[in-house]
Amino acid sequence: MDCIQRVKDNFAESIRIKTDAAPRLAPDIARAAAAMTACLLNGNKLLSCGNGGSAADAQHFAAEMLNRFELERPGLPAIALTTDSSVLTSIANDYQYADVFSRQVRALGQAGDILLAITTSGNSHNVIHAIEAAHDRTMKVIALTGKDGGQTAEMLARTDLELRVPADSTARIQEVHLMIIHSLCDLIDHKLIGAEP
């Protein structure tokens, strides 16, 4: 195996998928950022969830909102539902792992909030349950998916948005998800602050 060539091939594939995804996803990313901005301006909050690498992405998004992205601004209300080990383990122990996000959404979510649901396959049971809980709480859902969108794509409401990466590789999907998250942060900052970084 030529390791150097393999690295170059990974870079090339990532670039190709991002290039293919940009024109497809840009309008919906802009719509998602507008919805998130309106949510925040209305005094509501953003909740995020996912598993594994998607959990890291959910936390990354919440950190960029709560602290700052590229512009100096007040912190914005965002909560990653992936971070409290006591909450996660108590729910998983007393109920089931599929409920670790949905019980938090039911406790913390309010009408007008937004759930950022991240699942590369679209089939993560705990994310699907979180989406159901968000709908019960009259929350909009913005779903970051890949592949064929899975069960997540089938259950989204007309007012929700799916940002589906046109790829099958989990790694490549996650790379585009990070680009989407940074684009959302950039647009939210621009809409709220109006200044260029």
N, CA, C and O of each residue as an XYZ file, in Angstrom:
788
protein
N       0.847     -1.192      0.000
C       0.000      0.000      0.000
C       0.883      1.242      0.000
O       1.826      1.351      0.783
N       0.565      2.161     -0.879
C       1.266      3.445     -0.944
C       0.529      4.410     -0.007
O      -0.514      4.961     -0.359
N       1.092      4.604      1.192
C       0.418      5.421      2.217
C       0.242      6.866      1.778
O      -0.804      7.469      2.020
N       1.245      7.414      1.143
C       1.169      8.818      0.705
C       0.060      8.986     -0.316
O      -0.711      9.943     -0.243
N      -0.030      8.064     -1.270
C      -1.078      8.154     -2.282
C      -2.456      7.973     -1.657
O      -3.422      8.616     -2.067
N      -2.539      7.083     -0.654
C      -3.831      6.871      0.019
C      -4.302      8.146      0.711
O      -5.486      8.478      0.661
N      -3.382      8.863      1.357
C      -3.730     10.136      1.981
C      -4.204     11.124      0.922
O      -5.208     11.810      1.114
N      -3.488     11.197     -0.185
C      -3.880     12.108     -1.272
C      -5.261     11.749     -1.818
O      -6.068     12.627     -2.123
N      -5.520     10.451     -1.935
C      -6.828     10.006     -2.424
C      -7.946     10.390     -1.455
O      -9.029     10.785     -1.884
N      -7.687     10.275     -0.144
C      -8.678     10.684      0.849
C      -8.979     12.172      0.736
O     -10.141     12.578      0.775
N      -7.933     12.989      0.595
C      -8.127     14.425      0.415
C      -8.951     14.694     -0.843
O      -9.896     15.482     -0.820
N      -8.584     14.028     -1.944
C      -9.264     14.269     -3.220
C     -10.731     13.884     -3.134
O     -11.590     14.594     -3.657
N     -11.027     12.756     -2.472
C     -12.414     12.331     -2.335
C     -13.198     13.309     -1.468
O     -14.345     13.630     -1.781
N     -12.598     13.782     -0.391
C     -13.262     14.748      0.480
C     -13.568     16.038     -0.280
O     -14.659     16.596     -0.161
N     -12.606     16.496     -1.051
C     -12.801     17.719     -1.847
C     -13.918     17.515     -2.864
O     -14.765     18.391     -3.042
N     -13.923     16.360     -3.535
C     -14.942     16.085     -4.550
C     -16.337     16.075     -3.936
O     -17.269     16.659     -4.490
N     -16.480     15.409     -2.791
C     -17.800     15.327     -2.160
C     -18.253     16.705     -1.681
O     -19.427     17.047     -1.818
N     -17.347     17.491     -1.126
C     -17.718     18.853     -0.710
C     -18.135     19.688     -1.909
O     -19.103     20.446     -1.839
N     -17.399     19.548     -3.015
C     -17.714     20.303     -4.225
C     -19.074     19.895     -4.780
O     -19.850     20.745     -5.217
N     -19.365     18.591     -4.762
C     -20.672     18.112     -5.225
C     -21.795     18.567     -4.296
O     -22.889     18.903     -4.749
N     -21.515     18.575     -2.987
C     -22.550     18.889     -2.004
C     -22.895     20.370     -1.959
O     -24.041     20.728     -1.686
N     -21.928     21.229     -2.219
C     -22.131     22.676     -2.030
C     -23.363     23.221     -2.756
O     -24.211     23.838     -2.110
N     -23.500     23.018     -4.076
C     -24.679     23.597     -4.736
C     -25.992     22.958     -4.298
O     -27.033     23.614     -4.300
N     -25.948     21.681     -3.921
C     -27.163     20.998     -3.481
C     -27.612     21.483     -2.110
O     -28.805     21.666     -1.865
N     -26.653     21.688     -1.222
C     -26.980     21.967      0.172
C     -27.053     23.448      0.518
O     -27.711     23.814      1.492
N     -26.396     24.308     -0.253
C     -26.310     25.730      0.112
C     -27.675     26.383      0.372
O     -27.817     27.089      1.370
N     -28.694     26.173     -0.495
C     -29.990     26.819     -0.206
C     -30.606     26.365      1.118
O     -31.142     27.182      1.867
N     -30.528     25.062      1.406
C     -31.116     24.569      2.654
C     -30.272     24.953      3.869
O     -30.819     25.153      4.954
N     -28.960     25.058      3.710
C     -28.122     25.550      4.814
C     -28.514     26.985      5.140
O     -28.619     27.355      6.309
N     -28.731     27.795      4.103
C     -29.155     29.185      4.323
C     -30.512     29.230      5.018
O     -30.718     30.048      5.915
N     -31.450     28.351      4.611
C     -32.758     28.297      5.257
C     -32.626     27.852      6.716
O     -33.293     28.390      7.599
N     -31.756     26.862      6.959
C     -31.555     26.383      8.330
C     -30.985     27.482      9.212
O     -31.423     27.657     10.350
N     -30.008     28.225      8.694
C     -29.417     29.321      9.464
C     -30.444     30.404      9.746
O     -30.459     30.975     10.837
N     -31.306     30.696      8.773
C     -32.357     31.698      8.985
C     -33.322     31.237     10.074
O     -33.744     32.035     10.911
N     -33.673     29.941     10.061
C     -34.577     29.404     11.082
C     -33.927     29.456     12.458
O     -34.582     29.806     13.440
N     -32.650     29.113     12.540
C     -31.937     29.150     13.821
C     -31.820     30.576     14.338
O     -31.974     30.823     15.534
N     -31.548     31.511     13.440
C     -31.442     32.910     13.842
C     -32.774     33.421     14.375
O     -32.821     34.088     15.408
N     -33.858     33.105     13.666
C     -35.192     33.522     14.126
C     -35.502     32.896     15.478
O     -36.056     33.556     16.357
N     -35.152     31.639     15.648
C     -35.350     30.945     16.930
C     -34.663     31.707     18.063
O     -35.265     31.964     19.106
N     -33.402     32.062     17.848
C     -32.628     32.768     18.867
C     -33.194     34.161     19.138
O     -33.290     34.578     20.292
N     -33.564     34.877     18.087
C     -34.113     36.222     18.249
C     -35.459     36.204     18.970
O     -35.848     37.190     19.595
N     -36.167     35.078     18.882
C     -37.457     34.937     19.571
C     -37.298     34.474     21.014
O     -38.287     34.202     21.693
N     -36.054     34.383     21.483
C     -35.819     34.001     22.867
C     -35.810     32.506     23.104
O     -35.894     32.059     24.248
N     -35.709     31.727     22.038
C     -35.674     30.277     22.164
C     -34.237     29.762     22.106
O     -33.294     30.550     22.051
N     -34.073     28.447     22.119
C     -32.739     27.846     22.192
C     -32.584     26.728     21.172
O     -33.543     26.270     20.551
N     -31.332     26.311     21.030
C     -30.962     25.246     20.109
C     -30.488     24.039     20.917
O     -29.636     24.178     21.795
N     -31.029     22.865     20.630
C     -30.580     21.621     21.229
C     -29.927     20.790     20.122
O     -30.367     20.830     18.973
N     -28.879     20.038     20.465
C     -28.210     19.222     19.444
C     -27.890     17.847     19.996
O     -27.637     17.685     21.190
N     -27.903     16.848     19.105
C     -27.594     15.485     19.535
C     -27.048     14.661     18.384
O     -27.233     14.995     17.214
N     -26.375     13.580     18.740
C     -25.805     12.631     17.791
C     -24.972     11.622     18.553
O     -24.785     11.761     19.762
N     -24.472     10.612     17.870
C     -23.683      9.544     18.484
C     -22.265      9.524     17.909
O     -22.059      9.819     16.732
N     -21.297      9.173     18.750
C     -19.924      9.033     18.269
C     -19.381     10.326     17.700
O     -19.374     11.350     18.382
N     -18.927     10.290     16.462
C     -18.435     11.501     15.805
C     -19.517     12.559     15.697
O     -19.230     13.755     15.754
N     -20.756     12.126     15.540
C     -21.869     13.074     15.473
C     -22.136     13.714     16.832
O     -22.613     14.847     16.904
N     -21.828     12.986     17.916
C     -21.911     13.589     19.253
C     -20.892     14.707     19.376
O     -21.180     15.775     19.916
N     -19.689     14.442     18.863
C     -18.651     15.479     18.874
C     -19.094     16.690     18.056
O     -18.840     17.831     18.444
N     -19.756     16.441     16.925
C     -20.259     17.548     16.103
C     -21.351     18.329     16.833
O     -21.404     19.556     16.745
N     -22.223     17.617     17.556
C     -23.279     18.281     18.323
C     -22.664     19.185     19.390
O     -23.117     20.310     19.604
N     -21.627     18.678     20.053
C     -20.940     19.469     21.075
C     -20.181     20.640     20.449
O     -20.158     21.739     21.003
N     -19.572     20.401     19.316
C     -18.838     21.453     18.607
C     -19.786     22.610     18.275
O     -19.463     23.777     18.497
N     -20.969     22.262     17.737
C     -21.941     23.301     17.389
C     -22.360     24.096     18.624
O     -22.391     25.326     18.588
N     -22.683     23.399     19.717
C     -23.111     24.090     20.936
C     -22.009     24.994     21.473
O     -22.280     26.095     21.950
N     -20.769     24.528     21.394
C     -19.645     25.348     21.867
C     -19.502     26.624     21.049
O     -19.267     27.698     21.603
N     -19.643     26.509     19.731
C     -19.531     27.695     18.865
C     -20.642     28.693     19.160
O     -20.431     29.902     19.066
N     -21.822     28.198     19.515
C     -22.942     29.077     19.833
C     -22.762     29.714     21.214
O     -22.875     30.931     21.359
N     -22.484     28.888     22.225
C     -22.389     29.389     23.598
C     -21.215     30.335     23.805
O     -21.326     31.329     24.523
N     -20.113     30.026     23.184
C     -18.927     30.870     23.357
C     -18.874     31.904     22.234
O     -19.361     33.024     22.394
N     -18.299     31.541     21.130
C     -18.234     32.421     19.964
C     -17.750     31.604     18.787
O     -17.163     30.536     18.959
N     -17.995     32.107     17.594
C     -17.448     31.478     16.396
C     -16.278     32.339     15.954
O     -15.193     32.222     16.523
N     -16.456     33.199     14.961
C     -15.350     34.049     14.511
C     -15.532     35.511     14.888
O     -14.590     36.299     14.795
N     -16.728     35.877     15.311
C     -16.999     37.254     15.700
C     -17.206     37.337     17.210
O     -17.725     36.406     17.826
N     -16.796     38.457     17.797
C     -17.106     38.703     19.201
C     -18.592     39.010     19.322
O     -19.110     39.888     18.633
N     -19.264     38.291     20.190
C     -20.689     38.496     20.411
C     -21.066     37.833     21.731
O     -20.309     37.014     22.252
N     -22.228     38.182     22.272
C     -22.692     37.473     23.468
C     -22.931     36.002     23.152
O     -23.179     35.637     22.003
N     -22.854     35.169     24.169
C     -23.136     33.752     23.988
C     -24.593     33.533     23.612
O     -25.474     34.297     24.007
N     -24.829     32.492     22.854
C     -26.171     32.167     22.391
C     -26.627     30.860     23.041
O     -25.809     29.962     23.242
N     -27.912     30.734     23.374
C     -28.388     29.555     24.108
C     -28.430     28.290     23.245
O     -29.276     28.148     22.363
N     -27.507     27.388     23.520
C     -27.431     26.108     22.818
C     -26.980     25.044     23.808
O     -26.105     25.284     24.640
N     -27.586     23.871     23.708
C     -27.276     22.770     24.626
C     -27.020     21.514     23.821
O     -27.865     21.104     23.024
N     -25.862     20.895     24.019
C     -25.592     19.574     23.445
C     -26.132     18.535     24.422
O     -25.771     18.539     25.599
N     -26.979     17.661     23.945
C     -27.608     16.650     24.796
C     -26.710     15.425     24.986
O     -27.158     14.393     25.487
N     -25.468     15.540     24.594
C     -24.524     14.417     24.581
C     -23.498     14.477     25.702
O     -22.653     13.587     25.801
N     -23.546     15.497     26.544
C     -22.384     15.807     27.382
C     -22.476     15.401     28.839
O     -21.443     15.278     29.497
N     -23.666     15.190     29.369
C     -23.810     14.915     30.798
C     -23.852     13.403     31.024
O     -24.885     12.770     30.808
N     -22.738     12.832     31.455
C     -22.655     11.371     31.595
C     -23.630     10.833     32.628
O     -24.132      9.720     32.470
N     -23.910     11.590     33.680
C     -24.871     11.128     34.689
C     -26.275     11.048     34.109
O     -26.996     10.081     34.358
N     -26.670     12.059     33.336
C     -27.983     12.042     32.698
C     -28.065     10.897     31.689
O     -29.027     10.128     31.693
N     -27.056     10.787     30.829
C     -27.080      9.750     29.794
C     -27.144      8.351     30.386
O     -27.933      7.517     29.943
N     -26.308      8.096     31.393
C     -26.260      6.744     31.957
C     -27.479      6.425     32.809
O     -27.916      5.275     32.855
N     -28.034      7.429     33.486
C     -29.229      7.150     34.288
C     -30.414      6.836     33.381
O     -31.191      5.928     33.676
N     -30.563      7.573     32.281
C     -31.663      7.291     31.348
C     -31.460      5.924     30.705
O     -32.397      5.129     30.621
N     -30.239      5.649     30.251
C     -29.959      4.357     29.616
C     -30.194      3.208     30.581
O     -30.683      2.152     30.180
N     -29.851      3.403     31.851
C     -30.008      2.353     32.861
C     -31.474      2.161     33.253
O     -31.949      1.028     33.335
N     -32.186      3.253     33.493
C     -33.563      3.155     33.974
C     -34.566      2.877     32.863
O     -35.620      2.295     33.119
N     -34.257      3.282     31.635
C     -35.166      3.087     30.507
C     -34.446      2.288     29.417
O     -34.370      1.062     29.486
N     -33.928      2.978     28.429
C     -33.155      2.328     27.370
C     -32.301      3.386     26.686
O     -32.590      4.581     26.753
N     -31.234      2.919     26.022
C     -30.327      3.873     25.376
C     -31.041      4.688     24.300
O     -30.669      5.830     24.032
N     -32.053      4.105     23.693
C     -32.799      4.819     22.652
C     -33.484      6.075     23.179
O     -33.891      6.931     22.394
N     -33.618      6.196     24.515
C     -34.314      7.341     25.111
C     -33.379      8.429     25.643
O     -33.855      9.415     26.206
N     -32.056      8.276     25.478
C     -31.135      9.207     26.152
C     -31.294     10.648     25.682
O     -31.046     11.574     26.454
N     -31.699     10.854     24.445
C     -31.906     12.224     23.958
C     -33.364     12.647     24.088
O     -33.646     13.794     24.435
N     -34.290     11.737     23.814
C     -35.710     12.114     23.807
C     -36.185     12.572     25.182
O     -36.973     13.513     25.275
N     -35.725     11.931     26.244
C     -36.145     12.357     27.588
C     -35.610     13.762     27.887
O     -36.276     14.551     28.557
N     -34.425     14.069     27.396
C     -33.882     15.418     27.587
C     -34.666     16.443     26.768
O     -34.939     17.545     27.243
N     -35.024     16.077     25.542
C     -35.819     16.985     24.706
C     -37.156     17.271     25.386
O     -37.612     18.414     25.414
N     -37.781     16.226     25.934
C     -39.079     16.431     26.589
C     -38.953     17.299     27.841
O     -39.881     18.030     28.188
N     -37.807     17.218     28.515
C     -37.607     18.011     29.734
C     -37.157     19.439     29.442
O     -37.566     20.372     30.134
N     -36.325     19.613     28.431
C     -35.697     20.910     28.169
C     -36.305     21.663     26.990
O     -36.250     22.892     26.947
N     -36.881     20.941     26.039
C     -37.377     21.565     24.818
C     -38.695     22.282     25.026
O     -39.532     21.859     25.823
N     -38.865     23.367     24.302
C     -40.103     24.142     24.347
C     -40.509     24.491     22.931
O     -39.682     24.487     22.018
N     -41.766     24.790     22.753
C     -42.251     25.206     21.442
C     -41.410     26.385     20.952
O     -41.171     27.340     21.691
N     -40.970     26.305     19.714
C     -40.137     27.371     19.147
C     -38.663     27.075     19.197
O     -37.890     27.723     18.491
N     -38.233     26.105     20.017
C     -36.831     25.684     20.018
C     -36.547     24.877     18.753
O     -37.470     24.463     18.052
N     -35.274     24.658     18.469
C     -34.869     23.843     17.321
C     -33.975     22.720     17.803
O     -33.105     22.920     18.651
N     -34.201     21.522     17.248
C     -33.333     20.375     17.488
C     -32.449     20.168     16.268
O     -32.947     19.971     15.160
N     -31.129     20.213     16.473
C     -30.174     19.845     15.433
C     -29.857     18.365     15.644
O     -29.123     18.010     16.567
N     -30.403     17.514     14.800
C     -30.280     16.062     14.930
C     -29.263     15.567     13.912
O     -29.453     15.735     12.708
N     -28.187     14.958     14.392
C     -27.088     14.570     13.509
C     -26.957     13.048     13.492
O     -26.734     12.431     14.533
N     -27.094     12.444     12.315
C     -26.959     11.006     12.149
C     -26.503     10.719     10.725
O     -27.226     11.015      9.774
N     -25.328     10.154     10.568
C     -24.787      9.933      9.222
C     -25.639      8.932      8.435
O     -25.780      9.061      7.219
N     -26.205      7.938      9.122
C     -27.014      6.916      8.447
C     -28.478      7.317      8.348
O     -29.202      6.855      7.466
N     -28.908      8.187      9.267
C     -30.320      8.514      9.367
C     -31.106      7.494     10.161
O     -32.326      7.609     10.276
N     -30.428      6.489     10.714
C     -31.117      5.381     11.377
C     -30.790      5.234     12.854
O     -31.110      4.198     13.437
N     -30.171      6.218     13.480
C     -29.839      6.133     14.901
C     -31.118      6.203     15.726
O     -31.830      7.207     15.696
N     -31.409      5.122     16.468
C     -32.685      5.040     17.183
C     -32.860      6.179     18.187
O     -33.952      6.732     18.309
N     -31.793      6.532     18.905
C     -31.961      7.584     19.914
C     -32.177      8.952     19.262
O     -32.859      9.802     19.834
N     -31.612      9.173     18.089
C     -31.848     10.433     17.375
C     -33.281     10.459     16.825
O     -33.945     11.495     16.863
N     -33.747      9.324     16.317
C     -35.122      9.231     15.819
C     -36.124      9.499     16.946
O     -37.114     10.204     16.747
N     -35.863      8.936     18.126
C     -36.740      9.199     19.272
C     -36.688     10.681     19.671
O     -37.699     11.254     20.075
N     -35.512     11.290     19.556
C     -35.384     12.718     19.869
C     -36.210     13.563     18.903
O     -36.829     14.548     19.305
N     -36.216     13.178     17.638
C     -37.017     13.909     16.639
C     -38.500     13.786     16.972
O     -39.240     14.767     16.897
N     -38.936     12.580     17.341
C     -40.339     12.395     17.741
C     -40.690     13.291     18.933
O     -41.748     13.919     18.962
N     -39.779     13.338     19.917
C     -40.009     14.177     21.098
C     -40.062     15.654     20.711
O     -40.890     16.406     21.226
N     -39.180     16.065     19.808
C     -39.172     17.463     19.355
C     -40.493     17.810     18.680
O     -41.047     18.884     18.913
N     -40.999     16.911     17.848
C     -42.292     17.160     17.206
C     -43.403     17.280     18.255
O     -44.288     18.128     18.139
N     -43.348     16.426     19.271
C     -44.352     16.494     20.343
C     -44.286     17.826     21.082
O     -45.296     18.302     21.601
N     -43.096     18.429     21.130
C     -42.905     19.706     21.830
C     -43.073     20.908     20.886
O     -42.796     22.042     21.276
N     -43.521     20.667     19.661
C     -43.700     21.712     18.643
C     -42.388     22.429     18.342
O     -42.335     23.655     18.243
N     -41.344     21.640     18.201
C     -40.024     22.156     17.834
C     -39.745     21.821     16.379
O     -40.169     20.778     15.879
N     -39.032     22.709     15.703
C     -38.539     22.430     14.357
C     -37.305     21.548     14.478
O     -36.554     21.649     15.448
N     -37.099     20.687     13.494
C     -35.922     19.816     13.447
C     -35.097     20.142     12.216
O     -35.625     20.255     11.110
N     -33.806     20.290     12.419
C     -32.854     20.385     11.323
C     -31.981     19.137     11.433
O     -31.244     18.969     12.405
N     -32.070     18.262     10.429
C     -31.382     16.979     10.460
C     -30.196     16.988      9.511
O     -30.332     17.332      8.337
N     -29.034     16.608     10.025
C     -27.843     16.400      9.213
C     -27.706     14.902      9.003
O     -27.491     14.155      9.958
N     -27.830     14.460      7.753
C     -27.795     13.039      7.433
C     -26.819     12.781      6.288
O     -26.122     13.681      5.819
N     -26.797     11.524      5.858
C     -26.024     11.120      4.693
C     -26.685      9.912      4.078
O     -27.821      9.575      4.413
N     -25.966      9.251      3.164
C     -26.477      8.040      2.494
C     -27.851      8.330      1.896
O     -27.986      9.264      1.105
N     -28.890      7.539      2.260
C     -30.227      7.781      1.702
C     -31.146      8.524      2.670
O     -32.347      8.642      2.428
N     -30.573      9.027      3.772
C     -31.370      9.746      4.763
C     -32.017      8.851      5.792
O     -32.418      9.319      6.857
N     -32.127      7.555      5.488
C     -32.651      6.579      6.441
C     -34.041      6.917      6.957
O     -34.810      7.618      6.299
N     -34.352      6.408      8.148
C     -35.659      6.628      8.766
C     -35.877      8.095      9.114
O     -37.011      8.573      9.153
N     -34.784      8.803      9.365
C     -34.907     10.226      9.697
C     -35.580     10.991      8.572
O     -36.476     11.798      8.818
N     -35.156     10.745      7.344
C     -35.725     11.463      6.200
C     -37.220     11.204      6.077
O     -37.979     12.089      5.681
N     -37.647      9.975      6.419
C     -39.046      9.596      6.270
C     -39.952     10.238      7.315
O     -41.150     10.401      7.084
N     -39.386     10.602      8.460
C     -40.227     11.075      9.567
C     -40.234     12.588      9.735
O     -40.949     13.101     10.596
N     -39.465     13.310      8.943
C     -39.408     14.761      9.105
C     -40.716     15.409      8.672
O     -41.364     14.974      7.720
N     -41.082     16.449      9.389
C     -42.306     17.194      9.082
C     -42.035     18.189      7.949
O     -40.886     18.455      7.596
N     -43.109     18.723      7.395
C     -42.988     19.683      6.297
C     -42.178     20.912      6.697
O     -41.511     21.519      5.860
N     -42.237     21.279      7.977
C     -41.529     22.474      8.444
C     -40.080     22.199      8.833
O     -39.334     23.130      9.136
N     -39.670     20.914      8.828
C     -38.294     20.555      9.158
C     -37.399     20.694      7.927
O     -37.876     20.901      6.812
N     -36.096     20.575      8.156
C     -35.128     20.615      7.058
C     -34.165     19.449      7.192
O     -33.680     19.156      8.286
N     -33.888     18.782      6.074
C     -32.859     17.745      6.050
C     -31.689     18.231      5.203
O     -31.870     18.650      4.060
N     -30.500     18.172      5.767
C     -29.276     18.501      5.046
C     -28.545     17.178      4.846
O     -27.770     16.748      5.700
N     -28.803     16.537      3.698
C     -28.293     15.194      3.423
C     -27.040     15.265      2.547
O     -27.072     15.809      1.443
N     -25.948     14.715      3.051
C     -24.686     14.701      2.317
C     -24.736     13.592      1.271
O     -25.045     12.449      1.609
N     -24.441     13.901      0.013
C     -24.498     12.896     -1.053
C     -23.262     11.994     -1.033
O     -22.399     12.089     -1.905
N     -23.189     11.119     -0.029
C     -22.045     10.213      0.116
C     -22.467      9.010      0.936
O     -23.481      9.050      1.633
N     -21.688      7.938      0.853
C     -21.946      6.719      1.622
C     -20.924      6.500      2.723
O     -21.218      5.816      3.704
N     -19.734      7.063      2.586
C     -18.683      6.887      3.586
C     -18.979      7.741      4.815
O     -19.186      8.949      4.705
N     -18.997      7.098      5.998
C     -19.266      7.837      7.236
C     -18.258      8.961      7.437
O     -18.628     10.068      7.829
N     -16.982      8.679      7.168
C     -15.946      9.698      7.357
C     -16.188     10.907      6.460
O     -16.086     12.049      6.909
N     -16.508     10.656      5.192
C     -16.735     11.774      4.265
C     -18.000     12.546      4.657
O     -18.031     13.773      4.560
N     -19.036     11.836      5.097
C     -20.264     12.513      5.533
C     -19.960     13.418      6.714
O     -20.413     14.563      6.752
N     -19.197     12.915      7.682
C     -18.864     13.715      8.864
C     -18.037     14.941      8.493
O     -18.191     16.000      9.102
N     -17.169     14.805      7.506
C     -16.370     15.955      7.078
C     -17.262     17.055      6.511
O     -17.030     18.239      6.753
N     -18.280     16.655      5.757
C     -19.211     17.654      5.214
C     -20.116     18.193      6.314
O     -20.465     19.373      6.307
N     -20.498     17.334      7.262
C     -21.294     17.824      8.394
C     -20.571     18.942      9.126
O     -21.191     19.932      9.511
N     -19.279     18.796      9.320
C     -18.511     19.857      9.980
C     -18.538     21.141      9.149
O     -18.648     22.237      9.701
N     -18.438     21.008      7.833
C     -18.522     22.187      6.959
C     -19.896     22.840      7.079
O     -20.006     24.066      7.105
N     -20.936     22.022      7.152
C     -22.299     22.549      7.326
C     -22.407     23.302      8.650
O     -22.955     24.403      8.703
N     -21.882     22.701      9.716
C     -21.943     23.339     11.035
C     -21.219     24.678     11.019
O     -21.738     25.665     11.541
N     -20.044     24.727     10.436
C     -19.318     26.000     10.364
C     -20.060     27.012      9.497
O     -20.042     28.208      9.788
N     -20.709     26.547      8.442
C     -21.496     27.459      7.603
C     -22.686     28.016      8.378
O     -22.998     29.203      8.274
N     -23.355     27.154      9.158
C     -24.463     27.629      9.987
C     -23.982     28.681     10.979
O     -24.615     29.725     11.139
N     -22.856     28.403     11.648
C     -22.312     29.358     12.620
C     -21.980     30.687     11.958
O     -22.276     31.752     12.500
N     -21.367     30.619     10.792
C     -20.991     31.832     10.069
C     -22.218     32.649      9.693
O     -22.237     33.866      9.877
N     -23.247     31.982      9.164
C     -24.456     32.701      8.752
C     -25.207     33.276      9.948
O     -25.722     34.392      9.879
N     -25.272     32.522     11.039
C     -25.941     33.034     12.243
C     -25.219     34.278     12.753
O     -25.859     35.278     13.079
N     -23.886     34.220     12.825
C     -23.120     35.395     13.242
C     -23.387     36.573     12.317
O     -23.632     37.688     12.777
N     -23.340     36.328     11.024
C     -23.535     37.411     10.053
C     -24.923     38.022     10.182
O     -25.082     39.241     10.102
N     -25.924     37.176     10.381
C     -27.298     37.689     10.502
C     -27.501     38.457     11.816
O     -28.223     39.454     11.849
N     -26.867     37.993     12.887
C     -27.042     38.652     14.186
C     -26.174     39.896     14.340
O     -26.617     40.903     14.892
N     -24.955     39.826     13.857
C     -23.983     40.918     14.069
C     -23.863     41.800     12.836
O     -23.722     43.018     12.943
N     -23.920     41.178     11.673
C     -23.875     41.935     10.424
C     -22.510     42.419     10.009
O     -22.387     43.130      9.012
N     -21.475     42.051     10.751
C     -20.117     42.494     10.409
C     -19.338     41.331      9.829
O     -19.621     40.172     10.133
N     -18.358     41.636      8.994
C     -17.489     40.616      8.456
C     -16.389     40.312      9.461
O     -15.892     41.227     10.117
N     -15.989     39.024      9.601
C     -14.899     38.692     10.545
C     -13.563     39.234     10.077
O     -12.550     39.045     10.750
